[in-house]
PDB file of C-alpha atoms and ligand atoms in Angstrom:
ATOM      1  CA  MET A1052      86.720  54.513  38.982  1.00 98.00           C
ATOM      2  CA  LYS A1053      85.936  54.249  42.680  1.00 98.00           C
ATOM      3  CA  LEU A1054      84.488  51.304  44.600  1.00 98.00           C
ATOM      4  CA  TYR A1055      82.807  51.869  47.956  1.00 98.00           C
ATOM      5  CA  HIS A1056      83.573  48.766  49.932  1.00 98.00           C
ATOM      6  CA  VAL A1057      82.940  47.179  53.306  1.00 98.00           C
ATOM      7  CA  ALA A1058      84.982  44.088  54.159  1.00 98.00           C
ATOM      8  CA  ARG A1059      83.119  40.752  53.829  1.00 98.00           C
ATOM      9  CA  THR A1060      80.067  42.323  52.147  1.00 98.00           C
ATOM     10  CA  ARG A1061      78.797  41.985  48.591  1.00 98.00           C
ATOM     11  CA  SER A1062      81.334  44.623  47.502  1.00 98.00           C
ATOM     12  CA  VAL A1063      83.847  41.740  47.709  1.00 99.00           C
ATOM     13  CA  ARG A1064      82.303  40.506  44.436  1.00 99.00           C
ATOM     14  CA  VAL A1065      83.048  43.752  42.645  1.00 99.00           C
ATOM     15  CA  ARG A1066      86.557  44.048  44.061  1.00 98.00           C
ATOM     16  CA  TRP A1067      87.236  40.434  43.065  1.00 99.00           C
ATOM     17  CA  LEU A1068      86.100  41.104  39.479  1.00 99.00           C
ATOM     18  CA  LEU A1069      88.139  44.327  39.233  1.00 98.00           C
ATOM     19  CA  GLU A1070      91.203  42.409  40.437  1.00 98.00           C
ATOM     20  CA  GLU A1071      90.584  39.598  37.940  1.00 98.00           C
ATOM     21  CA  LEU A1072      90.255  42.127  35.096  1.00 98.00           C
ATOM     22  CA  GLY A1073      93.302  44.128  36.188  1.00 98.00           C
ATOM     23  CA  VAL A1074      91.324  47.385  36.003  1.00 97.00           C
ATOM     24  CA  ASP A1075      92.676  50.421  37.890  1.00 98.00           C
ATOM     25  CA  TYR A1076      90.341  51.536  40.661  1.00 98.00           C
ATOM     26  CA  GLU A1077      90.297  53.479  43.861  1.00 98.00           C
ATOM     27  CA  LEU A1078      89.030  51.648  46.927  1.00 98.00           C
ATOM     28  CA  GLU A1079      87.063  53.503  49.577  1.00 98.00           C
ATOM     29  CA  THR A1080      86.851  51.099  52.501  1.00 98.00           C
ATOM     30  CA  MET A1081      84.178  51.963  55.036  1.00 97.00           C
ATOM     31  CA  PRO A1082      83.132  50.453  58.358  1.00 97.00           C
ATOM     32  CA  PHE A1083      79.911  48.414  58.481  1.00 96.00           C
ATOM     33  CA  ASP A1084      78.270  51.163  60.467  1.00 95.00           C
ATOM     34  CA  PRO A1085      75.108  53.239  59.919  1.00 93.00           C
ATOM     35  CA  LYS A1086      77.166  56.396  60.619  1.00 95.00           C
ATOM     36  CA  ALA A1087      79.014  55.784  57.365  1.00 96.00           C
ATOM     37  CA  LEU A1088      76.311  54.076  55.276  1.00 98.00           C
ATOM     38  CA  GLN A1089      73.502  56.453  56.290  1.00 97.00           C
ATOM     39  CA  SER A1090      75.573  59.635  56.091  1.00 97.00           C
ATOM     40  CA  VAL A1091      74.157  62.395  53.911  1.00 97.00           C
ATOM     41  CA  ASP A1092      77.120  62.161  51.520  1.00 97.00           C
ATOM     42  CA  TYR A1093      76.873  58.401  51.117  1.00 98.00           C
ATOM     43  CA  LEU A1094      73.070  58.451  50.626  1.00 98.00           C
ATOM     44  CA  GLU A1095      73.651  60.648  47.599  1.00 97.00           C
ATOM     45  CA  LEU A1096      75.510  57.727  46.019  1.00 98.00           C
ATOM     46  CA  SER A1097      73.312  54.947  47.369  1.00 97.00           C
ATOM     47  CA  PRO A1098      69.832  56.058  48.428  1.00 97.00           C
ATOM     48  CA  LEU A1099      69.539  52.627  50.087  1.00 96.00           C
ATOM     49  CA  GLY A1100      72.614  53.173  52.236  1.00 98.00           C
ATOM     50  CA  LYS A1101      74.144  49.875  51.103  1.00 98.00           C
ATOM     51  CA  VAL A1102      77.343  48.616  49.528  1.00 98.00           C
ATOM     52  CA  PRO A1103      78.619  48.136  46.927  1.00 98.00           C
ATOM     53  CA  VAL A1104      78.535  51.409  45.030  1.00 98.00           C
ATOM     54  CA  LEU A1105      80.663  51.949  41.940  1.00 98.00           C
ATOM     55  CA  VAL A1106      81.351  55.415  40.570  1.00 98.00           C
ATOM     56  CA  ASP A1107      82.783  55.412  37.058  1.00 98.00           C
ATOM     57  CA  GLY A1108      82.915  58.911  35.584  1.00 98.00           C
ATOM     58  CA  ALA A1109      79.316  60.077  35.200  1.00 97.00           C
ATOM     59  CA  THR A1110      77.913  56.654  36.118  1.00 98.00           C
ATOM     60  CA  THR A1111      77.028  55.811  39.727  1.00 98.00           C
ATOM     61  CA  LEU A1112      75.647  52.330  40.375  1.00 98.00           C
ATOM     62  CA  PHE A1113      74.414  50.160  43.207  1.00 98.00           C
ATOM     63  CA  GLU A1114      73.408  46.438  42.999  1.00 98.00           C
ATOM     64  CA  SER A1115      76.403  44.138  42.874  1.00 98.00           C
ATOM     65  CA  VAL A1116      75.306  41.975  39.928  1.00 98.00           C
ATOM     66  CA  ALA A1117      74.362  45.010  37.818  1.00 98.00           C
ATOM     67  CA  ILE A1118      77.824  46.432  38.545  1.00 98.00           C
ATOM     68  CA  ILE A1119      79.387  43.133  37.476  1.00 98.00           C
ATOM     69  CA  GLN A1120      77.485  43.155  34.174  1.00 98.00           C
ATOM     70  CA  TYR A1121      78.437  46.809  33.622  1.00 98.00           C
ATOM     71  CA  LEU A1122      82.132  46.111  34.258  1.00 98.00           C
ATOM     72  CA  LEU A1123      82.169  43.081  31.954  1.00 98.00           C
ATOM     73  CA  LEU A1124      80.520  45.106  29.202  1.00 98.00           C
ATOM     74  CA  HIS A1125      82.769  48.146  29.493  1.00 98.00           C
ATOM     75  CA  TYR A1126      86.081  46.724  30.710  1.00 98.00           C
ATOM     76  CA  GLY A1127      85.909  42.950  30.195  1.00 98.00           C
ATOM     77  CA  ASP A1128      86.983  42.787  26.553  1.00 97.00           C
ATOM     78  CA  GLY A1129      85.298  39.364  26.410  1.00 97.00           C
ATOM     79  CA  ALA A1130      86.949  38.002  29.556  1.00 98.00           C
ATOM     80  CA  LEU A1131      85.124  36.027  32.273  1.00 98.00           C
ATOM     81  CA  GLU A1132      81.903  35.499  30.313  1.00 98.00           C
ATOM     82  CA  PRO A1133      80.891  33.471  27.256  1.00 98.00           C
ATOM     83  CA  ASP A1134      80.320  35.234  23.976  1.00 98.00           C
ATOM     84  CA  SER A1135      76.813  36.739  24.049  1.00 97.00           C
ATOM     85  CA  GLN A1136      75.869  34.699  20.939  1.00 97.00           C
ATOM     86  CA  ALA A1137      77.168  31.396  22.338  1.00 97.00           C
ATOM     87  CA  PRO A1138      74.604  28.824  23.548  1.00 95.00           C
ATOM     88  CA  GLU A1139      75.979  28.939  27.118  1.00 97.00           C
ATOM     89  CA  TYR A1140      75.455  32.701  27.495  1.00 98.00           C
ATOM     90  CA  GLY A1141      71.921  32.226  28.872  1.00 98.00           C
ATOM     91  CA  VAL A1142      73.219  29.710  31.408  1.00 98.00           C
ATOM     92  CA  PHE A1143      75.870  32.238  32.429  1.00 98.00           C
ATOM     93  CA  LEU A1144      73.144  34.850  33.105  1.00 98.00           C
ATOM     94  CA  GLN A1145      71.106  32.270  34.998  1.00 98.00           C
ATOM     95  CA  TRP A1146      73.916  31.473  37.492  1.00 98.00           C
ATOM     96  CA  LEU A1147      74.969  35.114  37.713  1.00 98.00           C
ATOM     97  CA  HIS A1148      71.491  36.112  38.924  1.00 98.00           C
ATOM     98  CA  PHE A1149      70.866  32.935  40.917  1.00 98.00           C
ATOM     99  CA  GLY A1150      73.862  33.952  43.059  1.00 98.00           C
ATOM    100  CA  GLU A1151      72.131  37.095  44.337  1.00 98.00           C
ATOM    101  CA  ALA A1152      68.411  36.633  43.678  1.00 98.00           C
ATOM    102  CA  THR A1153      68.073  33.089  45.053  1.00 98.00           C
ATOM    103  CA  LEU A1154      71.179  31.834  46.867  1.00 98.00           C
ATOM    104  CA  MET A1155      72.067  35.040  48.700  1.00 98.00           C
ATOM    105  CA  GLY A1156      68.499  35.336  50.040  1.00 98.00           C
ATOM    106  CA  ALA A1157      69.020  32.154  52.047  1.00 98.00           C
ATOM    107  CA  MET A1158      72.525  33.164  53.163  1.00 98.00           C
ATOM    108  CA  ALA A1159      71.377  36.663  54.187  1.00 98.00           C
ATOM    109  CA  ASN A1160      68.659  35.148  56.396  1.00 98.00           C
ATOM    110  CA  ILE A1161      71.216  32.868  58.029  1.00 98.00           C
ATOM    111  CA  VAL A1162      73.512  35.814  58.796  1.00 98.00           C
ATOM    112  CA  GLN A1163      70.660  38.053  59.974  1.00 97.00           C
ATOM    113  CA  HIS A1164      68.893  35.478  62.126  1.00 98.00           C
ATOM    114  CA  SER A1165      71.990  34.068  63.762  1.00 97.00           C
ATOM    115  CA  TYR A1166      74.198  37.191  64.185  1.00 95.00           C
ATOM    116  CA  HIS A1167      73.135  40.579  62.875  1.00 94.00           C
ATOM    117  CA  LEU A1168      69.620  41.153  64.177  1.00 97.00           C
ATOM    118  CA  PRO A1169      69.042  42.041  67.818  1.00 97.00           C
ATOM    119  CA  GLU A1170      68.268  38.788  69.672  1.00 97.00           C
ATOM    120  CA  GLU A1171      64.580  39.575  70.122  1.00 98.00           C
ATOM    121  CA  GLU A1172      64.161  39.926  66.330  1.00 98.00           C
ATOM    122  CA  ARG A1173      65.859  36.631  65.434  1.00 98.00           C
ATOM    123  CA  ASP A1174      63.404  33.967  64.308  1.00 98.00           C
ATOM    124  CA  PRO A1175      64.485  30.318  64.675  1.00 98.00           C
ATOM    125  CA  ARG A1176      61.980  29.163  62.035  1.00 98.00           C
ATOM    126  CA  THR A1177      63.288  31.626  59.453  1.00 98.00           C
ATOM    127  CA  LEU A1178      66.826  30.500  60.312  1.00 98.00           C
ATOM    128  CA  ALA A1179      65.931  26.811  59.990  1.00 98.00           C
ATOM    129  CA  ARG A1180      64.192  27.393  56.658  1.00 98.00           C
ATOM    130  CA  ALA A1181      67.146  29.398  55.319  1.00 98.00           C
ATOM    131  CA  LYS A1182      69.515  26.575  56.302  1.00 98.00           C
ATOM    132  CA  ARG A1183      67.307  24.053  54.481  1.00 98.00           C
ATOM    133  CA  GLN A1184      67.293  26.313  51.411  1.00 98.00           C
ATOM    134  CA  LEU A1185      71.080  26.706  51.471  1.00 98.00           C
ATOM    135  CA  ASN A1186      71.383  22.940  51.738  1.00 98.00           C
ATOM    136  CA  HIS A1187      68.998  22.394  48.821  1.00 98.00           C
ATOM    137  CA  TYR A1188      70.739  24.962  46.576  1.00 98.00           C
ATOM    138  CA  SER A1189      74.144  23.534  47.505  1.00 98.00           C
ATOM    139  CA  HIS A1190      73.062  20.084  46.352  1.00 98.00           C
ATOM    140  CA  VAL A1191      71.782  21.516  43.077  1.00 98.00           C
ATOM    141  CA  LEU A1192      75.229  23.082  42.570  1.00 98.00           C
ATOM    142  CA  GLU A1193      76.937  19.833  43.616  1.00 98.00           C
ATOM    143  CA  GLU A1194      75.091  18.050  40.806  1.00 98.00           C
ATOM    144  CA  GLU A1195      76.027  20.785  38.339  1.00 97.00           C
ATOM    145  CA  LEU A1196      79.701  20.776  39.323  1.00 98.00           C
ATOM    146  CA  GLY A1197      79.767  17.020  38.704  1.00 98.00           C
ATOM    147  CA  LYS A1198      79.297  17.796  34.996  1.00 98.00           C
ATOM    148  CA  HIS A1199      81.994  20.445  34.520  1.00 98.00           C
ATOM    149  CA  GLU A1200      84.736  22.279  36.357  1.00 98.00           C
ATOM    150  CA  TYR A1201      83.027  25.635  36.820  1.00 98.00           C
ATOM    151  CA  LEU A1202      79.405  26.797  36.757  1.00 98.00           C
ATOM    152  CA  VAL A1203      79.507  27.553  33.043  1.00 98.00           C
ATOM    153  CA  GLY A1204      81.460  24.709  31.450  1.00 97.00           C
ATOM    154  CA  ASP A1205      85.158  24.392  32.168  1.00 97.00           C
ATOM    155  CA  GLU A1206      85.955  28.107  32.166  1.00 97.00           C
ATOM    156  CA  PHE A1207      85.999  30.329  35.238  1.00 98.00           C
ATOM    157  CA  THR A1208      83.479  33.163  34.740  1.00 98.00           C
ATOM    158  CA  ALA A1209      81.993  36.050  36.700  1.00 99.00           C
ATOM    159  CA  ALA A1210      79.126  33.694  37.654  1.00 99.00           C
ATOM    160  CA  ASP A1211      81.650  31.789  39.798  1.00 99.00           C
ATOM    161  CA  ILE A1212      82.515  35.095  41.484  1.00 99.00           C
ATOM    162  CA  VAL A1213      78.891  35.978  42.295  1.00 99.00           C
ATOM    163  CA  VAL A1214      78.030  32.480  43.574  1.00 99.00           C
ATOM    164  CA  GLY A1215      81.486  31.888  45.117  1.00 99.00           C
ATOM    165  CA  TYR A1216      81.095  34.979  47.309  1.00 99.00           C
ATOM    166  CA  VAL A1217      78.084  33.341  49.012  1.00 99.00           C
ATOM    167  CA  PHE A1218      80.151  30.255  49.856  1.00 99.00           C
ATOM    168  CA  TYR A1219      82.920  32.508  51.211  1.00 98.00           C
ATOM    169  CA  LEU A1220      80.254  33.739  53.669  1.00 98.00           C
ATOM    170  CA  ALA A1221      79.084  30.159  54.284  1.00 98.00           C
ATOM    171  CA  LYS A1222      82.645  29.313  55.375  1.00 98.00           C
ATOM    172  CA  LEU A1223      82.899  32.419  57.565  1.00 97.00           C
ATOM    173  CA  PHE A1224      79.579  31.675  59.258  1.00 97.00           C
ATOM    174  CA  LYS A1225      80.329  27.934  59.490  1.00 97.00           C
ATOM    175  CA  VAL A1226      77.392  26.729  57.386  1.00 98.00           C
ATOM    176  CA  PHE A1227      79.334  25.406  54.390  1.00 98.00           C
ATOM    177  CA  PRO A1228      77.709  22.023  53.621  1.00 98.00           C
ATOM    178  CA  ASP A1229      79.948  19.131  54.603  1.00 97.00           C
ATOM    179  CA  ASP A1230      78.393  16.605  52.204  1.00 97.00           C
ATOM    180  CA  CYS A1231      79.160  18.385  48.910  1.00 98.00           C
ATOM    181  CA  PRO A1232      82.698  17.361  47.901  1.00 98.00           C
ATOM    182  CA  LYS A1233      82.502  18.827  44.381  1.00 98.00           C
ATOM    183  CA  LEU A1234      81.256  22.144  45.699  1.00 98.00           C
ATOM    184  CA  LYS A1235      84.126  22.163  48.196  1.00 98.00           C
ATOM    185  CA  ALA A1236      86.704  21.338  45.493  1.00 98.00           C
ATOM    186  CA  TRP A1237      85.295  24.142  43.294  1.00 98.00           C
ATOM    187  CA  PHE A1238      85.391  26.619  46.172  1.00 98.00           C
ATOM    188  CA  ASP A1239      88.990  25.588  47.029  1.00 98.00           C
ATOM    189  CA  LYS A1240      89.959  26.450  43.433  1.00 98.00           C
ATOM    190  CA  LEU A1241      88.280  29.863  43.712  1.00 98.00           C
ATOM    191  CA  LYS A1242      89.987  30.572  47.052  1.00 98.00           C
ATOM    192  CA  ALA A1243      93.389  29.898  45.522  1.00 98.00           C
ATOM    193  CA  ARG A1244      92.980  32.742  43.002  1.00 98.00           C
ATOM    194  CA  PRO A1245      95.112  35.791  43.856  1.00 98.00           C
ATOM    195  CA  ALA A1246      92.185  38.100  42.979  1.00 98.00           C
ATOM    196  CA  PHE A1247      89.992  36.361  45.560  1.00 98.00           C
ATOM    197  CA  GLN A1248      92.708  36.734  48.176  1.00 98.00           C
ATOM    198  CA  THR A1249      93.071  40.473  47.498  1.00 98.00           C
ATOM    199  CA  ALA A1250      89.289  41.006  47.459  1.00 98.00           C
ATOM    200  CA  THR A1251      88.845  39.312  50.838  1.00 98.00           C
ATOM    201  CA  GLU A1252      91.701  41.132  52.590  1.00 97.00           C
ATOM    202  CA  VAL A1253      90.343  42.859  55.662  1.00 89.00           C
TER     203      VAL A1253
HETATM  204  N1  LIG B 468      71.144  43.306  46.240  1.00 85.42           N
HETATM  205  C1  LIG B 468      72.107  44.248  46.725  1.00 85.42           C
HETATM  206  C2  LIG B 468      72.211  44.096  48.236  1.00 85.42           C
HETATM  207  C3  LIG B 468      73.155  45.102  48.875  1.00 85.42           C
HETATM  208  C4  LIG B 468      73.268  44.885  50.375  1.00 85.42           C
HETATM  209  O1  LIG B 468      72.310  44.440  51.034  1.00 85.42           O
HETATM  210  N2  LIG B 468      74.442  45.204  50.926  1.00 85.42           N
HETATM  211  C5  LIG B 468      74.633  45.016  52.343  1.00 85.42           C
HETATM  212  C6  LIG B 468      76.039  44.479  52.634  1.00 85.42           C
HETATM  213  S1  LIG B 468      76.276  42.882  51.916  1.00 85.42           S
HETATM  214  C7  LIG B 468      74.563  46.369  53.042  1.00 85.42           C
HETATM  215  O2  LIG B 468      75.133  47.335  52.571  1.00 85.42           O
HETATM  216  N3  LIG B 468      73.879  46.417  54.184  1.00 85.42           N
HETATM  217  C8  LIG B 468      73.840  47.596  54.997  1.00 85.42           C
HETATM  218  C9  LIG B 468      72.462  47.860  55.499  1.00 85.42           C
HETATM  219  O3  LIG B 468      71.509  47.239  55.025  1.00 85.42           O
HETATM  220  O4  LIG B 468      72.371  48.715  56.378  1.00 85.42           O
HETATM  221  C10 LIG B 468      73.454  44.008  46.021  1.00 85.42           C
HETATM  222  O5  LIG B 468      73.653  42.875  45.532  1.00 85.42           O
HETATM  223  O6  LIG B 468      74.257  44.933  45.910  1.00 85.42           O
END
């Protein structure tokens, strides 16, 4: 199995999960550079020219959360997710997808409109709205984490990985909310995991 990875990007999620599961994999670390991501060879794996990509035998996949679900199904042996028949399984799927479909949208706009885009393309109103969204979503999570230790009850699951990655970026880009103590305590627990530390090595 081979993971195409760029430091600090969404491929961190996949690397983190592989480390948690103890699965053998080859890591292809690339620069965050169109020369690599738009090369003819790479576009054959990811027509979008984005990371992550996972190649597992005859299966080649992009989309980080799809890769996470695939890995749990094929290599998880029941780890890091509730049983599919358990009442909390739906809640697990909800947070898993919230992490990319909702939360990451706000974080991506913050990164794009404060750093990545050329200055003339940065829009202060989009940035301000994204910051308000991140703040709103963080308070929703703060409420949730007041009820249990992790996003899905008291067990660490892959939903914590998908959502936790966004708060790793929030720390890096200095927008981690400072009025969410439970969210901070949860993130501190995630950061202490050896698999997180390996996945975020640069
Ligand atoms: N929804 C996709 C998003 C993938 C994505 O946007 N990856 C970024 C890095 S975090 C990327 O490769 N960007 C390079 C580019 O757009 O040129 C996923 O979750 O995998």
